[in-house]
């Protein structure tokens, strides 16, 4: 138990990306700050971000890259500020078509830069301390698995439910409920989808470019087919909608357009031209080049045509079928691969209960929420770390103002 009567200005629950940014900003302003985390090191999850490279921001930045049940007009383009923050910590970056990574291409550069700054600012760390409760009685009392901490303000930066092995818990939502701050439904996002579709028997292992549509939501990129489902950038992008529909038992099929660069009419014309130019070719060799060859095989077989059929034997109805199956290849899905496999949690502490110009809870003065625990999730591309930074900065500015 913590026997000294130290009262921190701010106790931060969670030493992940948002908690670390907040702690650094507050300590630089001279506030007495501590960070609690259930892990034995700070920023454990950062190591796994961006496939070990940490895509920490993006030059295309606006509220349109984020989802929430609330208005996000307060989100502006701050990617240069984030780059500068890390540059000051000694991290030079690389720009890959607008996606920013540390120049080393190693996520550990980001984690270690944050850790080094936390150390040099003498921020107290309570690691291997799982926060179990927070109470308020003139000051806040934060109870962990090992100690009790007193603080004038508390900021909950405990993240979502994703990637449990890297450190996650329900504590943020539990505290919101305790202090009567509304929360929304939660669903895994940026996650692969489960499927038993028969097509996966032949497509497993294939990576094919295409446009993936789920209900009204579409995204283009490389789709990865596995024996038990589909993943890849476009699948991840639409996964949050599947996640919420799974909760509501309202799942629908996925549609894949393997040839998104041609309209149906253009594709029909293109196929007809090819067929008429080389009548003695087999259907499979005639279609080479339109998209991934395994996808072509699937589309041909779905159109009930044998792969060695000569194109001279095919009629307009066959061409119509081919066009339909190339442009609207259906994969039935059973849901997402769940929180443990997801990169981010969609939904969370409802912004309707939070002042978005300070990140303070409306129902409890001095209690703040930042990062993924809030009902804001971004698409792939550095947006979730940007949100963690943005919300930490908003809270830091307010805390510095009110504590000074
Ligand atoms: C595999 C993977 C790859 C990703 N890649 C990217 C990427 O490249 N770019 C991007 O923008 N986003 C990426 N993300 C998402 C991004 O990492 C998160 O959105 C971001 O880290 C959220 O920051 P946060 O501070 O809110 O939460 P977190 O970083 O999750 O930090 C929360 C902290 O709270 C601690 N904690 C939780 N409960 C308790 C408790 N009860 N007591 C004490 N401590 C607790 C956790 O241990 C953790 O350290 C990725 C996520 C994953 C899983």
CSV table of N, CA, C and O and ligand atoms in Angstrom, one decimal, residues 13-20 36-39 41-46 48-51 53-57 101 129-132 157-160 162-163 166-172 190 342-345 370-373 379 381-388, ligand 1:
chain,number,residue,atom,x,y,z
A,13,UNK,N,-5.0,6.8,-15.6
A,13,UNK,CA,-5.3,5.4,-15.6
A,13,UNK,C,-5.0,4.8,-17.0
A,13,UNK,O,-5.7,5.0,-17.9
A,14,UNK,N,-3.8,4.2,-17.1
A,14,UNK,CA,-3.4,3.6,-18.4
A,14,UNK,C,-2.2,4.4,-19.0
A,14,UNK,O,-2.3,5.6,-19.3
A,15,UNK,N,-1.1,3.6,-19.1
A,15,UNK,CA,0.1,4.2,-19.7
A,15,UNK,C,0.3,3.7,-21.1
A,15,UNK,O,1.3,3.2,-21.5
A,16,UNK,N,-0.8,3.9,-21.9
A,16,UNK,CA,-0.7,3.6,-23.4
A,16,UNK,C,-0.4,4.9,-24.1
A,16,UNK,O,0.1,5.9,-23.5
A,17,UNK,N,-0.7,4.9,-25.4
A,17,UNK,CA,-0.3,6.1,-26.2
A,17,UNK,C,-0.9,7.4,-25.6
A,17,UNK,O,-0.1,8.4,-25.4
A,18,UNK,N,-2.2,7.4,-25.4
A,18,UNK,CA,-2.8,8.7,-25.0
A,18,UNK,C,-2.3,9.1,-23.6
A,18,UNK,O,-2.0,10.2,-23.3
A,19,UNK,N,-2.2,8.1,-22.7
A,19,UNK,CA,-1.8,8.4,-21.3
A,19,UNK,C,-0.4,8.9,-21.2
A,19,UNK,O,-0.1,9.9,-20.5
A,20,UNK,N,0.5,8.4,-22.1
A,20,UNK,CA,1.9,8.8,-22.1
A,20,UNK,C,2.0,10.3,-22.6
A,20,UNK,O,2.7,11.1,-22.1
A,36,UNK,N,-0.6,4.8,-14.1
A,36,UNK,CA,-0.8,3.5,-13.6
A,36,UNK,C,-1.0,2.6,-14.8
A,36,UNK,O,-1.8,2.9,-15.7
A,37,UNK,N,-0.5,1.4,-14.8
A,37,UNK,CA,-0.8,0.5,-15.9
A,37,UNK,C,-0.7,-1.0,-15.4
A,37,UNK,O,0.1,-1.3,-14.5
A,38,UNK,N,-1.5,-1.8,-16.0
A,38,UNK,CA,-1.5,-3.2,-15.5
A,38,UNK,C,-0.3,-4.0,-16.1
A,38,UNK,O,0.1,-5.0,-15.7
A,39,UNK,N,0.3,-3.4,-17.2
A,39,UNK,CA,1.5,-4.0,-17.8
A,39,UNK,C,2.7,-3.7,-17.0
A,39,UNK,O,2.7,-2.7,-16.2
A,41,UNK,N,5.5,-2.7,-18.6
A,41,UNK,CA,6.2,-1.6,-19.3
A,41,UNK,C,5.2,-0.6,-19.8
A,41,UNK,O,4.0,-1.0,-19.9
A,42,UNK,N,5.6,0.6,-20.0
A,42,UNK,CA,4.6,1.6,-20.6
A,42,UNK,C,4.5,1.3,-22.1
A,42,UNK,O,5.4,0.8,-22.7
A,43,UNK,N,3.3,1.7,-22.6
A,43,UNK,CA,3.2,1.7,-24.1
A,43,UNK,C,3.3,0.3,-24.7
A,43,UNK,O,3.8,0.2,-25.9
A,44,UNK,N,3.0,-0.7,-24.0
A,44,UNK,CA,3.1,-2.1,-24.5
A,44,UNK,C,2.5,-2.3,-25.9
A,44,UNK,O,3.1,-2.9,-26.8
A,45,UNK,N,1.3,-1.7,-26.1
A,45,UNK,CA,0.6,-2.0,-27.4
A,45,UNK,C,1.3,-1.3,-28.5
A,45,UNK,O,1.2,-1.7,-29.7
A,46,UNK,N,2.0,-0.2,-28.2
A,46,UNK,CA,2.6,0.6,-29.3
A,46,UNK,C,3.5,-0.3,-30.2
A,46,UNK,O,3.6,-0.2,-31.4
A,48,UNK,N,3.2,-3.2,-31.1
A,48,UNK,CA,2.5,-4.0,-32.2
A,48,UNK,C,1.8,-3.2,-33.2
A,48,UNK,O,1.2,-3.8,-34.2
A,49,UNK,N,1.9,-1.9,-33.1
A,49,UNK,CA,1.1,-1.1,-34.1
A,49,UNK,C,1.8,-1.1,-35.4
A,49,UNK,O,3.0,-1.2,-35.5
A,50,UNK,N,1.0,-0.9,-36.5
A,50,UNK,CA,1.5,-0.8,-37.8
A,50,UNK,C,2.4,-1.9,-38.2
A,50,UNK,O,3.4,-1.7,-38.8
A,51,UNK,N,2.0,-3.1,-37.8
A,51,UNK,CA,2.9,-4.3,-38.1
A,51,UNK,C,4.3,-4.1,-37.5
A,51,UNK,O,5.3,-4.5,-38.2
A,53,UNK,N,5.7,-1.3,-37.0
A,53,UNK,CA,6.4,-0.1,-37.5
A,53,UNK,C,5.7,1.2,-37.0
A,53,UNK,O,6.3,2.2,-37.1
A,54,UNK,N,4.5,1.1,-36.5
A,54,UNK,CA,3.8,2.2,-35.9
A,54,UNK,C,3.5,3.4,-36.8
A,54,UNK,O,4.3,4.3,-37.0
A,55,UNK,N,2.3,3.2,-37.4
A,55,UNK,CA,1.9,4.3,-38.3
A,55,UNK,C,1.2,5.3,-37.4
A,55,UNK,O,0.0,5.2,-37.1
A,56,UNK,N,1.9,6.4,-37.0
A,56,UNK,CA,1.4,7.2,-35.9
A,56,UNK,C,0.6,8.4,-36.4
A,56,UNK,O,-0.1,9.0,-35.5
A,57,UNK,N,0.6,8.8,-37.6
A,57,UNK,CA,-0.4,9.8,-38.1
A,57,UNK,C,-0.4,9.8,-39.6
A,57,UNK,O,0.2,8.9,-40.3
A,101,UNK,N,5.5,7.1,-40.4
A,101,UNK,CA,6.1,6.0,-39.5
A,101,UNK,C,7.4,6.6,-39.0
A,101,UNK,O,8.0,7.5,-39.6
A,129,UNK,N,0.2,-2.5,-12.0
A,129,UNK,CA,-0.9,-2.1,-11.0
A,129,UNK,C,-2.2,-2.0,-11.8
A,129,UNK,O,-2.4,-1.1,-12.7
A,130,UNK,N,-3.0,-3.0,-11.6
A,130,UNK,CA,-4.3,-3.0,-12.3
A,130,UNK,C,-5.3,-2.0,-11.5
A,130,UNK,O,-5.5,-2.3,-10.3
A,131,UNK,N,-5.8,-1.0,-12.2
A,131,UNK,CA,-6.7,-0.1,-11.5
A,131,UNK,C,-8.1,-0.8,-11.4
A,131,UNK,O,-8.6,-1.3,-12.4
A,132,UNK,N,-8.6,-0.9,-10.2
A,132,UNK,CA,-9.9,-1.6,-10.0
A,132,UNK,C,-11.0,-0.6,-9.7
A,132,UNK,O,-12.2,-0.9,-10.0
A,157,UNK,N,-7.4,6.7,-19.3
A,157,UNK,CA,-6.8,6.5,-20.6
A,157,UNK,C,-6.6,5.0,-20.8
A,157,UNK,O,-5.5,4.6,-21.2
A,158,UNK,N,-7.6,4.2,-20.4
A,158,UNK,CA,-7.4,2.8,-20.3
A,158,UNK,C,-7.7,2.0,-21.6
A,158,UNK,O,-7.7,0.8,-21.6
A,159,UNK,N,-8.0,2.7,-22.7
A,159,UNK,CA,-8.1,2.1,-24.0
A,159,UNK,C,-9.4,1.3,-24.1
A,159,UNK,O,-10.3,1.4,-23.2
A,160,UNK,N,-9.6,0.5,-25.2
A,160,UNK,CA,-10.8,-0.3,-25.4
A,160,UNK,C,-10.6,-1.7,-25.0
A,160,UNK,O,-9.8,-2.1,-24.1
A,162,UNK,N,-9.9,-4.1,-27.3
A,162,UNK,CA,-9.1,-4.8,-28.3
A,162,UNK,C,-7.8,-5.4,-27.8
A,162,UNK,O,-7.2,-4.9,-26.8
A,163,UNK,N,-7.4,-6.5,-28.5
A,163,UNK,CA,-6.0,-7.0,-28.2
A,163,UNK,C,-5.7,-7.2,-26.7
A,163,UNK,O,-4.8,-6.6,-26.2
A,166,UNK,N,-2.3,-7.6,-25.2
A,166,UNK,CA,-1.4,-6.4,-25.1
A,166,UNK,C,-1.7,-5.5,-23.9
A,166,UNK,O,-1.1,-4.5,-23.6
A,167,UNK,N,-2.8,-5.8,-23.2
A,167,UNK,CA,-3.3,-5.0,-22.1
A,167,UNK,C,-4.6,-4.3,-22.4
A,167,UNK,O,-4.6,-3.3,-23.1
A,168,UNK,N,-5.7,-4.9,-21.9
A,168,UNK,CA,-6.9,-4.2,-22.0
A,168,UNK,C,-7.8,-4.6,-20.9
A,168,UNK,O,-7.6,-5.7,-20.3
A,169,UNK,N,-8.8,-3.7,-20.5
A,169,UNK,CA,-9.7,-4.1,-19.5
A,169,UNK,C,-11.0,-3.3,-19.6
A,169,UNK,O,-11.0,-2.3,-20.4
A,170,UNK,N,-12.0,-3.6,-18.9
A,170,UNK,CA,-13.3,-2.9,-19.0
A,170,UNK,C,-13.3,-1.7,-18.0
A,170,UNK,O,-14.4,-1.1,-17.9
A,171,UNK,N,-12.2,-1.4,-17.4
A,171,UNK,CA,-12.3,-0.5,-16.3
A,171,UNK,C,-12.8,0.9,-16.7
A,171,UNK,O,-13.6,1.5,-15.9
A,172,UNK,N,-12.5,1.4,-17.9
A,172,UNK,CA,-12.9,2.7,-18.3
A,172,UNK,C,-14.5,2.7,-18.4
A,172,UNK,O,-15.1,3.7,-18.0
A,190,UNK,N,-11.6,-2.8,-37.2
A,190,UNK,CA,-10.3,-3.1,-37.9
A,190,UNK,C,-9.9,-4.5,-37.5
A,190,UNK,O,-8.9,-4.8,-36.9
A,342,UNK,N,-8.9,-7.7,-32.9
A,342,UNK,CA,-9.2,-6.4,-33.5
A,342,UNK,C,-8.1,-5.4,-33.1
A,342,UNK,O,-7.5,-5.5,-32.1
A,343,UNK,N,-8.0,-4.3,-33.9
A,343,UNK,CA,-7.0,-3.3,-33.6
A,343,UNK,C,-7.6,-2.2,-32.8
A,343,UNK,O,-6.9,-1.4,-32.1
A,344,UNK,N,-8.9,-2.0,-32.9
A,344,UNK,CA,-9.6,-0.9,-32.1
A,344,UNK,C,-11.0,-1.3,-31.8
A,344,UNK,O,-11.6,-2.2,-32.4
A,345,UNK,N,-11.5,-0.6,-30.7
A,345,UNK,CA,-12.9,-0.8,-30.3
A,345,UNK,C,-13.8,0.3,-30.7
A,345,UNK,O,-13.5,1.5,-30.5
A,370,UNK,N,-9.8,10.0,-22.2
A,370,UNK,CA,-9.2,10.3,-23.4
A,370,UNK,C,-8.9,9.0,-24.2
A,370,UNK,O,-8.8,7.9,-23.6
A,371,UNK,N,-8.7,9.1,-25.5
A,371,UNK,CA,-8.2,7.9,-26.3
A,371,UNK,C,-9.3,7.0,-26.7
A,371,UNK,O,-10.5,7.3,-26.8
A,372,UNK,N,-9.0,5.7,-26.8
A,372,UNK,CA,-9.9,4.7,-27.4
A,372,UNK,C,-11.0,4.4,-26.5
A,372,UNK,O,-12.0,3.8,-27.0
A,373,UNK,N,-10.9,4.6,-25.2
A,373,UNK,CA,-12.1,4.3,-24.3
A,373,UNK,C,-13.3,5.2,-24.7
A,373,UNK,O,-14.4,4.8,-24.4
A,379,UNK,N,-10.3,5.0,-39.1
A,379,UNK,CA,-10.1,3.9,-40.1
A,379,UNK,C,-8.6,3.6,-40.0
A,379,UNK,O,-7.8,4.2,-39.2
A,381,UNK,N,-4.7,3.6,-40.8
A,381,UNK,CA,-3.8,4.6,-41.4
A,381,UNK,C,-3.3,5.6,-40.5
A,381,UNK,O,-3.0,6.8,-40.8
A,382,UNK,N,-3.2,5.3,-39.2
A,382,UNK,CA,-2.6,6.2,-38.2
A,382,UNK,C,-3.7,7.1,-37.5
A,382,UNK,O,-3.3,7.9,-36.7
A,383,UNK,N,-4.9,6.8,-37.8
A,383,UNK,CA,-6.0,7.7,-37.3
A,383,UNK,C,-6.3,7.4,-35.8
A,383,UNK,O,-6.6,8.3,-35.1
A,384,UNK,N,-6.1,6.2,-35.4
A,384,UNK,CA,-6.4,5.9,-34.0
A,384,UNK,C,-5.4,6.4,-33.0
A,384,UNK,O,-5.7,7.0,-31.9
A,385,UNK,N,-4.1,6.4,-33.4
A,385,UNK,CA,-3.1,7.0,-32.6
A,385,UNK,C,-3.2,8.5,-32.6
A,385,UNK,O,-3.0,9.2,-31.7
A,386,UNK,N,-3.7,9.0,-33.8
A,386,UNK,CA,-3.9,10.5,-33.9
A,386,UNK,C,-5.0,10.9,-32.9
A,386,UNK,O,-4.9,11.9,-32.3
A,387,UNK,N,-6.1,10.1,-32.9
A,387,UNK,CA,-7.1,10.4,-31.9
A,387,UNK,C,-6.6,10.4,-30.5
A,387,UNK,O,-7.0,11.2,-29.7
A,388,UNK,N,-5.8,9.4,-30.2
A,388,UNK,CA,-5.3,9.3,-28.8
A,388,UNK,C,-4.5,10.5,-28.5
A,388,UNK,O,-4.6,11.1,-27.4
B,1,LIG,C1,-2.2,-4.9,-33.5
B,1,LIG,C2,-2.6,-3.4,-33.5
B,1,LIG,C3,-2.0,-2.6,-34.4
B,1,LIG,C4,-2.4,-1.2,-34.4
B,1,LIG,N1,-1.8,-0.4,-35.4
B,1,LIG,C5,-2.1,0.9,-35.4
B,1,LIG,C6,-1.4,1.8,-36.2
B,1,LIG,O1,-0.5,1.5,-36.9
B,1,LIG,N2,-1.8,3.1,-36.2
B,1,LIG,C7,-2.8,3.6,-35.4
B,1,LIG,O2,-3.2,4.8,-35.4
B,1,LIG,N3,-3.4,2.8,-34.5
B,1,LIG,C8,-3.1,1.5,-34.5
B,1,LIG,N4,-3.7,0.6,-33.6
B,1,LIG,C9,-4.7,1.2,-32.6
B,1,LIG,C10,-4.0,2.0,-31.5
B,1,LIG,O3,-2.9,1.2,-31.0
B,1,LIG,C11,-4.9,2.3,-30.4
B,1,LIG,O4,-6.1,2.9,-30.9
B,1,LIG,C12,-4.2,3.3,-29.4
B,1,LIG,O5,-3.1,2.6,-28.8
B,1,LIG,C13,-5.2,3.7,-28.3
B,1,LIG,O6,-4.5,4.5,-27.3
B,1,LIG,P1,-5.1,4.6,-25.8
B,1,LIG,O7,-4.0,5.3,-25.1
B,1,LIG,O8,-6.4,5.1,-25.8
B,1,LIG,O9,-5.2,3.0,-25.4
B,1,LIG,P2,-4.0,2.0,-25.2
B,1,LIG,O10,-2.8,2.3,-26.1
B,1,LIG,O11,-4.6,0.7,-25.4
B,1,LIG,O12,-3.5,2.1,-23.7
B,1,LIG,C14,-4.4,1.8,-22.7
B,1,LIG,C15,-3.5,1.4,-21.5
B,1,LIG,O13,-4.3,1.2,-20.4
B,1,LIG,C16,-3.9,0.0,-19.7
B,1,LIG,N5,-5.0,-0.5,-18.9
B,1,LIG,C17,-6.1,-1.0,-19.3
B,1,LIG,N6,-6.9,-1.3,-18.3
B,1,LIG,C18,-6.2,-1.0,-17.1
B,1,LIG,C19,-6.4,-1.2,-15.8
B,1,LIG,N7,-7.6,-1.7,-15.3
B,1,LIG,N8,-5.5,-0.7,-14.9
B,1,LIG,C20,-4.3,-0.2,-15.3
B,1,LIG,N9,-4.0,-0.1,-16.6
B,1,LIG,C21,-5.0,-0.5,-17.6
B,1,LIG,C22,-3.4,-0.9,-20.8
B,1,LIG,O14,-2.5,-1.9,-20.3
B,1,LIG,C23,-2.8,0.1,-21.8
B,1,LIG,O15,-1.4,0.2,-21.6
B,1,LIG,C24,-3.3,-0.7,-33.5
B,1,LIG,C25,-3.8,-1.6,-32.5
B,1,LIG,C26,-3.5,-2.9,-32.5
B,1,LIG,C27,-4.0,-3.8,-31.4
